[in-house]
């Protein structure tokens, strides 16, 4: 069996992906090679050769990526925190920017101490990314996740079962609408941390093909101004949080001040802070439930 050298194959893939307008051709070419070889990307240097079958599979994957099929649909996984999630058509692909909310949530839980079991709610959980990453990092926490879309909920259930089988604390998945004023009523005033990556893109936004052609539109768009879900969700967050509990909501980079204004207008929050992402763009707002609620 004649093996082919990996490095020229990756170089050719980079050229193909760059010509197709893929934003990160080098990284994607290497991720696909690592997927075909069944190794971490950092170990590619230790795998200098491809079998003919592997080379054929690699060429097919590169061609599909050049058609702007998302990398995560080709590999079947997306990362959040220390976990890998199964993703594919029908569910929103978690983004690296959301890792910032995950890190914020862990910091909030660290400050709580051990007076009671921490309770966390993930609104618009999608694939279960934030809920499951938090449950993995904090097995002592009781984590609830809400999702409206049936396809996304199926992906979240699949990921939850897999991680529970691997030993993580199971989460509680709820089919429901995060704008419903009665959602999770049994948790009123009991929740320590709420996180949410809701649909927040304004309807007229121009998006990359990977997003607009492959992510579910229901998970992307939040009405004309991007706030159709966040606006009513603010009251739900206020109802769920215990005194001094905190929330973090991801938003479009045009809406940092708009989301902060929604929390301020409610009147039940303090310590409202806008946070940028790693590129310096406005990305999420945090707020704390007013003491003496």
Short mmCIF file of N, CA and C in Angstrom, two decimals, residues 129-255:
data_model
loop_
_atom_site.label_atom_id
_atom_site.label_comp_id
_atom_site.label_asym_id
_atom_site.label_seq_id
_atom_site.Cartn_x
_atom_site.Cartn_y
_atom_site.Cartn_z
N UNK A 129 -24.53 22.98 25.22
CA UNK A 129 -23.13 23.36 25.39
C UNK A 129 -22.82 23.94 26.77
N UNK A 130 -23.46 25.04 27.13
CA UNK A 130 -23.13 25.68 28.41
C UNK A 130 -23.55 24.82 29.59
N UNK A 131 -24.75 24.28 29.54
CA UNK A 131 -25.24 23.46 30.65
C UNK A 131 -24.33 22.28 30.92
N UNK A 132 -23.95 21.57 29.87
CA UNK A 132 -23.15 20.36 30.03
C UNK A 132 -21.71 20.67 30.41
N UNK A 133 -21.17 21.77 29.89
CA UNK A 133 -19.81 22.16 30.27
C UNK A 133 -19.75 22.55 31.74
N UNK A 134 -20.80 23.24 32.21
CA UNK A 134 -20.85 23.63 33.62
C UNK A 134 -21.02 22.40 34.51
N UNK A 135 -21.90 21.48 34.10
CA UNK A 135 -22.12 20.26 34.88
C UNK A 135 -20.84 19.42 34.94
N UNK A 136 -20.07 19.43 33.86
CA UNK A 136 -18.80 18.68 33.85
C UNK A 136 -17.80 19.30 34.81
N UNK A 137 -17.73 20.64 34.79
CA UNK A 137 -16.75 21.34 35.64
C UNK A 137 -17.18 21.39 37.10
N UNK A 138 -18.51 21.40 37.34
CA UNK A 138 -19.04 21.50 38.70
C UNK A 138 -20.05 20.38 38.94
N UNK A 139 -19.56 19.16 39.20
CA UNK A 139 -20.47 18.03 39.40
C UNK A 139 -21.39 18.18 40.60
N UNK A 140 -21.08 19.14 41.48
CA UNK A 140 -21.93 19.38 42.65
C UNK A 140 -23.15 20.22 42.31
N UNK A 141 -23.18 20.82 41.13
CA UNK A 141 -24.26 21.75 40.78
C UNK A 141 -25.47 21.01 40.22
N UNK A 142 -26.64 21.59 40.46
CA UNK A 142 -27.88 21.14 39.83
C UNK A 142 -28.10 22.04 38.62
N UNK A 143 -28.01 21.47 37.42
CA UNK A 143 -28.06 22.26 36.20
C UNK A 143 -29.33 21.96 35.41
N UNK A 144 -30.05 23.01 35.06
CA UNK A 144 -31.26 22.91 34.25
C UNK A 144 -31.02 23.60 32.91
N UNK A 145 -31.56 23.03 31.84
CA UNK A 145 -31.39 23.60 30.51
C UNK A 145 -32.73 23.62 29.78
N UNK A 146 -33.02 24.73 29.11
CA UNK A 146 -34.30 24.91 28.42
C UNK A 146 -34.04 25.11 26.93
N UNK A 147 -34.82 24.41 26.12
CA UNK A 147 -34.71 24.55 24.66
C UNK A 147 -36.10 24.37 24.04
N UNK A 148 -36.43 25.22 23.08
CA UNK A 148 -37.74 25.19 22.44
C UNK A 148 -37.76 24.28 21.22
N UNK A 149 -36.69 24.28 20.43
CA UNK A 149 -36.67 23.57 19.16
C UNK A 149 -36.48 22.06 19.38
N UNK A 150 -37.32 21.27 18.76
CA UNK A 150 -37.30 19.82 18.97
C UNK A 150 -36.01 19.18 18.46
N UNK A 151 -35.51 19.65 17.30
CA UNK A 151 -34.27 19.08 16.76
C UNK A 151 -33.08 19.40 17.66
N UNK A 152 -33.00 20.64 18.11
CA UNK A 152 -31.91 21.02 19.00
C UNK A 152 -32.00 20.24 20.31
N UNK A 153 -33.21 20.06 20.81
CA UNK A 153 -33.39 19.33 22.05
C UNK A 153 -32.93 17.88 21.91
N UNK A 154 -33.13 17.30 20.75
CA UNK A 154 -32.67 15.93 20.51
C UNK A 154 -31.15 15.86 20.56
N UNK A 155 -30.46 16.85 20.00
CA UNK A 155 -29.00 16.91 20.08
C UNK A 155 -28.56 17.08 21.53
N UNK A 156 -29.24 17.97 22.27
CA UNK A 156 -28.89 18.19 23.67
C UNK A 156 -29.08 16.92 24.48
N UNK A 157 -30.16 16.20 24.21
CA UNK A 157 -30.42 14.95 24.94
C UNK A 157 -29.35 13.91 24.62
N UNK A 158 -28.96 13.84 23.36
CA UNK A 158 -27.90 12.91 22.96
C UNK A 158 -26.59 13.23 23.70
N UNK A 159 -26.23 14.52 23.74
CA UNK A 159 -25.00 14.91 24.42
C UNK A 159 -25.10 14.68 25.93
N UNK A 160 -26.27 14.97 26.49
CA UNK A 160 -26.45 14.78 27.94
C UNK A 160 -26.32 13.31 28.32
N UNK A 161 -26.92 12.44 27.54
CA UNK A 161 -26.83 11.00 27.82
C UNK A 161 -25.39 10.50 27.70
N UNK A 162 -24.68 10.98 26.68
CA UNK A 162 -23.30 10.55 26.48
C UNK A 162 -22.42 10.95 27.66
N UNK A 163 -22.56 12.21 28.09
CA UNK A 163 -21.72 12.70 29.18
C UNK A 163 -22.11 12.07 30.52
N UNK A 164 -23.39 11.79 30.70
CA UNK A 164 -23.81 11.10 31.92
C UNK A 164 -23.25 9.68 31.94
N UNK A 165 -23.23 9.03 30.77
CA UNK A 165 -22.64 7.69 30.67
C UNK A 165 -21.16 7.71 31.01
N UNK A 166 -20.51 8.86 30.73
CA UNK A 166 -19.08 8.99 31.01
C UNK A 166 -18.81 9.42 32.45
N UNK A 167 -19.88 9.63 33.22
CA UNK A 167 -19.71 9.91 34.64
C UNK A 167 -20.06 11.30 35.09
N UNK A 168 -20.47 12.19 34.18
CA UNK A 168 -20.85 13.54 34.59
C UNK A 168 -22.19 13.52 35.32
N UNK A 169 -22.40 14.53 36.17
CA UNK A 169 -23.69 14.68 36.84
C UNK A 169 -24.76 14.98 35.78
N UNK A 170 -25.84 14.21 35.73
CA UNK A 170 -26.87 14.48 34.73
C UNK A 170 -27.49 15.86 34.90
N UNK A 171 -27.87 16.47 33.78
CA UNK A 171 -28.58 17.74 33.83
C UNK A 171 -30.07 17.47 33.64
N UNK A 172 -30.89 18.48 33.98
CA UNK A 172 -32.34 18.40 33.75
C UNK A 172 -32.67 19.19 32.49
N UNK A 173 -33.11 18.49 31.45
CA UNK A 173 -33.48 19.14 30.19
C UNK A 173 -34.98 19.42 30.17
N UNK A 174 -35.33 20.62 29.73
CA UNK A 174 -36.74 21.03 29.69
C UNK A 174 -37.08 21.53 28.28
N UNK A 175 -38.15 20.99 27.71
CA UNK A 175 -38.66 21.52 26.45
C UNK A 175 -39.55 22.71 26.79
N UNK A 176 -39.17 23.89 26.32
CA UNK A 176 -39.97 25.06 26.67
C UNK A 176 -39.46 26.33 26.03
N UNK A 177 -40.28 27.37 26.17
CA UNK A 177 -40.01 28.68 25.59
C UNK A 177 -39.46 29.60 26.68
N UNK A 178 -38.27 30.13 26.47
CA UNK A 178 -37.64 30.97 27.51
C UNK A 178 -38.34 32.31 27.68
N UNK A 179 -39.26 32.64 26.77
CA UNK A 179 -40.04 33.88 26.94
C UNK A 179 -41.36 33.63 27.66
N UNK A 180 -41.65 32.37 27.97
CA UNK A 180 -42.87 32.00 28.70
C UNK A 180 -42.76 32.48 30.15
N UNK A 181 -43.65 33.34 30.61
CA UNK A 181 -43.53 33.88 31.96
C UNK A 181 -43.69 32.85 33.07
N UNK A 182 -44.08 31.61 32.69
CA UNK A 182 -44.24 30.56 33.72
C UNK A 182 -43.17 29.48 33.63
N UNK A 183 -42.21 29.62 32.72
CA UNK A 183 -41.21 28.57 32.53
C UNK A 183 -40.40 28.35 33.82
N UNK A 184 -40.21 27.11 34.21
CA UNK A 184 -39.42 26.72 35.39
C UNK A 184 -39.91 27.40 36.68
N UNK A 185 -41.23 27.48 36.82
CA UNK A 185 -41.78 28.17 38.01
C UNK A 185 -41.30 27.52 39.32
N UNK A 186 -41.01 26.24 39.29
CA UNK A 186 -40.58 25.56 40.52
C UNK A 186 -39.21 26.03 41.00
N UNK A 187 -38.52 26.80 40.16
CA UNK A 187 -37.20 27.31 40.54
C UNK A 187 -37.23 28.80 40.89
N UNK A 188 -38.41 29.38 40.98
CA UNK A 188 -38.50 30.82 41.27
C UNK A 188 -37.70 31.19 42.52
N UNK A 189 -36.79 32.15 42.36
CA UNK A 189 -36.04 32.67 43.49
C UNK A 189 -35.01 31.71 44.07
N UNK A 190 -34.69 30.64 43.32
CA UNK A 190 -33.76 29.63 43.84
C UNK A 190 -32.45 29.53 43.05
N UNK A 191 -32.38 30.17 41.91
CA UNK A 191 -31.27 29.95 40.97
C UNK A 191 -30.10 30.88 41.30
N UNK A 192 -28.92 30.32 41.31
CA UNK A 192 -27.71 31.10 41.59
C UNK A 192 -27.15 31.77 40.34
N UNK A 193 -27.16 31.04 39.24
CA UNK A 193 -26.55 31.53 38.00
C UNK A 193 -27.44 31.18 36.81
N UNK A 194 -27.71 32.18 35.98
CA UNK A 194 -28.40 31.96 34.70
C UNK A 194 -27.44 32.34 33.58
N UNK A 195 -27.34 31.46 32.58
CA UNK A 195 -26.57 31.77 31.39
C UNK A 195 -27.47 31.61 30.18
N UNK A 196 -27.18 32.37 29.13
CA UNK A 196 -28.01 32.25 27.94
C UNK A 196 -27.25 32.73 26.71
N UNK A 197 -27.33 31.92 25.67
CA UNK A 197 -26.87 32.31 24.34
C UNK A 197 -28.08 32.20 23.41
N UNK A 198 -28.97 33.20 23.47
CA UNK A 198 -30.25 33.10 22.76
C UNK A 198 -30.13 33.53 21.30
N UNK A 199 -31.18 33.36 20.51
CA UNK A 199 -31.19 33.95 19.16
C UNK A 199 -31.12 35.47 19.30
N UNK A 200 -30.10 36.08 18.68
CA UNK A 200 -29.92 37.52 18.92
C UNK A 200 -29.48 38.32 17.69
N UNK A 201 -29.40 37.69 16.55
CA UNK A 201 -28.93 38.42 15.38
C UNK A 201 -30.08 39.21 14.76
N UNK A 202 -29.90 40.50 14.47
CA UNK A 202 -30.94 41.27 13.78
C UNK A 202 -31.25 40.66 12.42
N UNK A 203 -32.50 40.73 12.02
CA UNK A 203 -32.96 40.04 10.82
C UNK A 203 -32.24 40.46 9.54
N UNK A 204 -31.76 41.70 9.48
CA UNK A 204 -31.15 42.18 8.24
C UNK A 204 -29.63 42.00 8.21
N UNK A 205 -29.08 41.27 9.16
CA UNK A 205 -27.63 41.09 9.22
C UNK A 205 -27.13 40.22 8.07
N UNK A 206 -25.95 40.53 7.57
CA UNK A 206 -25.30 39.72 6.54
C UNK A 206 -24.39 38.71 7.23
N UNK A 207 -24.56 37.43 6.89
CA UNK A 207 -23.85 36.37 7.59
C UNK A 207 -23.05 35.50 6.61
N UNK A 208 -22.01 34.85 7.13
CA UNK A 208 -21.23 33.91 6.32
C UNK A 208 -22.10 32.74 5.90
N UNK A 209 -21.76 32.10 4.77
CA UNK A 209 -22.55 30.94 4.30
C UNK A 209 -22.63 29.82 5.34
N UNK A 210 -21.53 29.61 6.11
CA UNK A 210 -21.55 28.56 7.12
C UNK A 210 -22.68 28.78 8.13
N UNK A 211 -23.01 30.04 8.38
CA UNK A 211 -24.02 30.39 9.37
C UNK A 211 -25.41 30.38 8.75
N UNK A 212 -25.61 31.21 7.75
CA UNK A 212 -26.95 31.40 7.21
C UNK A 212 -27.46 30.16 6.48
N UNK A 213 -26.57 29.34 5.92
CA UNK A 213 -27.00 28.17 5.17
C UNK A 213 -27.07 26.90 6.00
N UNK A 214 -26.51 26.93 7.23
CA UNK A 214 -26.40 25.68 7.99
C UNK A 214 -26.90 25.77 9.43
N UNK A 215 -26.72 26.89 10.11
CA UNK A 215 -27.28 27.00 11.44
C UNK A 215 -28.79 27.22 11.33
N UNK A 216 -29.59 26.64 12.23
CA UNK A 216 -31.04 26.85 12.18
C UNK A 216 -31.38 28.34 12.37
N UNK A 217 -32.19 28.86 11.49
CA UNK A 217 -32.54 30.28 11.58
C UNK A 217 -33.22 30.61 12.91
N UNK A 218 -33.96 29.64 13.43
CA UNK A 218 -34.64 29.86 14.71
C UNK A 218 -33.65 30.13 15.84
N UNK A 219 -32.43 29.59 15.70
CA UNK A 219 -31.41 29.78 16.71
C UNK A 219 -30.59 31.05 16.48
N UNK A 220 -30.76 31.66 15.32
CA UNK A 220 -29.93 32.81 14.96
C UNK A 220 -30.62 34.14 15.19
N UNK A 221 -31.82 34.27 14.63
CA UNK A 221 -32.40 35.61 14.49
C UNK A 221 -33.34 35.97 15.63
N UNK A 222 -33.17 37.20 16.11
CA UNK A 222 -33.97 37.70 17.23
C UNK A 222 -34.84 38.88 16.87
N UNK A 223 -35.45 38.83 15.69
CA UNK A 223 -36.34 39.92 15.28
C UNK A 223 -35.59 41.08 14.66
N UNK A 224 -36.30 42.16 14.35
CA UNK A 224 -35.69 43.29 13.64
C UNK A 224 -34.45 43.87 14.34
N UNK A 225 -34.50 43.96 15.67
CA UNK A 225 -33.36 44.54 16.40
C UNK A 225 -32.51 43.50 17.13
N UNK A 226 -32.88 42.22 16.99
CA UNK A 226 -32.13 41.16 17.65
C UNK A 226 -32.50 40.94 19.10
N UNK A 227 -33.50 41.64 19.60
CA UNK A 227 -33.84 41.58 21.03
C UNK A 227 -35.19 40.94 21.32
N UNK A 228 -35.83 40.34 20.30
CA UNK A 228 -37.18 39.80 20.49
C UNK A 228 -37.22 38.68 21.55
N UNK A 229 -36.15 37.93 21.69
CA UNK A 229 -36.11 36.88 22.71
C UNK A 229 -35.57 37.43 24.03
N UNK A 230 -34.53 38.22 23.96
CA UNK A 230 -33.90 38.74 25.18
C UNK A 230 -34.84 39.66 25.95
N UNK A 231 -35.64 40.43 25.24
CA UNK A 231 -36.51 41.42 25.90
C UNK A 231 -37.45 40.76 26.91
N UNK A 232 -38.26 39.77 26.53
CA UNK A 232 -39.13 39.12 27.52
C UNK A 232 -38.36 38.18 28.46
N UNK A 233 -37.22 37.68 28.02
CA UNK A 233 -36.44 36.76 28.84
C UNK A 233 -35.88 37.44 30.09
N UNK A 234 -35.70 38.75 30.02
CA UNK A 234 -35.16 39.49 31.17
C UNK A 234 -36.03 39.30 32.41
N UNK A 235 -37.35 39.36 32.23
CA UNK A 235 -38.26 39.17 33.36
C UNK A 235 -38.21 37.74 33.89
N UNK A 236 -38.02 36.78 33.00
CA UNK A 236 -37.89 35.38 33.41
C UNK A 236 -36.64 35.20 34.26
N UNK A 237 -35.54 35.81 33.83
CA UNK A 237 -34.29 35.74 34.59
C UNK A 237 -34.47 36.34 35.98
N UNK A 238 -35.14 37.48 36.04
CA UNK A 238 -35.37 38.13 37.34
C UNK A 238 -36.17 37.24 38.27
N UNK A 239 -37.16 36.56 37.72
CA UNK A 239 -38.00 35.68 38.53
C UNK A 239 -37.23 34.47 39.05
N UNK A 240 -36.34 33.93 38.23
CA UNK A 240 -35.63 32.72 38.61
C UNK A 240 -34.53 32.96 39.64
N UNK A 241 -33.82 34.07 39.51
CA UNK A 241 -32.64 34.30 40.34
C UNK A 241 -32.98 34.51 41.81
N UNK A 242 -32.16 33.94 42.66
CA UNK A 242 -32.24 34.26 44.09
C UNK A 242 -31.59 35.62 44.33
N UNK A 243 -31.77 36.16 45.51
CA UNK A 243 -31.13 37.42 45.86
C UNK A 243 -29.62 37.31 45.66
N UNK A 244 -29.06 38.27 44.95
CA UNK A 244 -27.63 38.33 44.61
C UNK A 244 -27.21 37.29 43.57
N UNK A 245 -28.16 36.50 43.05
CA UNK A 245 -27.84 35.62 41.93
C UNK A 245 -27.50 36.45 40.71
N UNK A 246 -26.79 35.85 39.77
CA UNK A 246 -26.28 36.62 38.63
C UNK A 246 -26.60 35.92 37.32
N UNK A 247 -26.68 36.73 36.26
CA UNK A 247 -26.99 36.22 34.92
C UNK A 247 -26.01 36.79 33.91
N UNK A 248 -25.77 36.02 32.85
CA UNK A 248 -24.97 36.47 31.71
C UNK A 248 -25.71 36.11 30.43
N UNK A 249 -25.88 37.10 29.56
CA UNK A 249 -26.62 36.91 28.32
C UNK A 249 -25.75 37.36 27.15
N UNK A 250 -25.52 36.45 26.21
CA UNK A 250 -24.76 36.79 25.01
C UNK A 250 -25.67 37.58 24.06
N UNK A 251 -25.05 38.45 23.24
CA UNK A 251 -25.84 39.30 22.35
C UNK A 251 -25.04 39.64 21.10
N UNK A 252 -25.70 40.20 20.11
CA UNK A 252 -25.05 40.66 18.90
C UNK A 252 -24.11 41.81 19.24
N UNK A 253 -23.05 41.97 18.46
CA UNK A 253 -22.07 43.01 18.80
C UNK A 253 -22.61 44.42 18.59
N UNK A 254 -23.83 44.54 18.07
CA UNK A 254 -24.46 45.87 17.95
C UNK A 254 -25.36 46.17 19.14
N UNK A 255 -25.49 45.22 20.09
CA UNK A 255 -26.56 45.34 21.09
C UNK A 255 -26.11 45.35 22.54
#
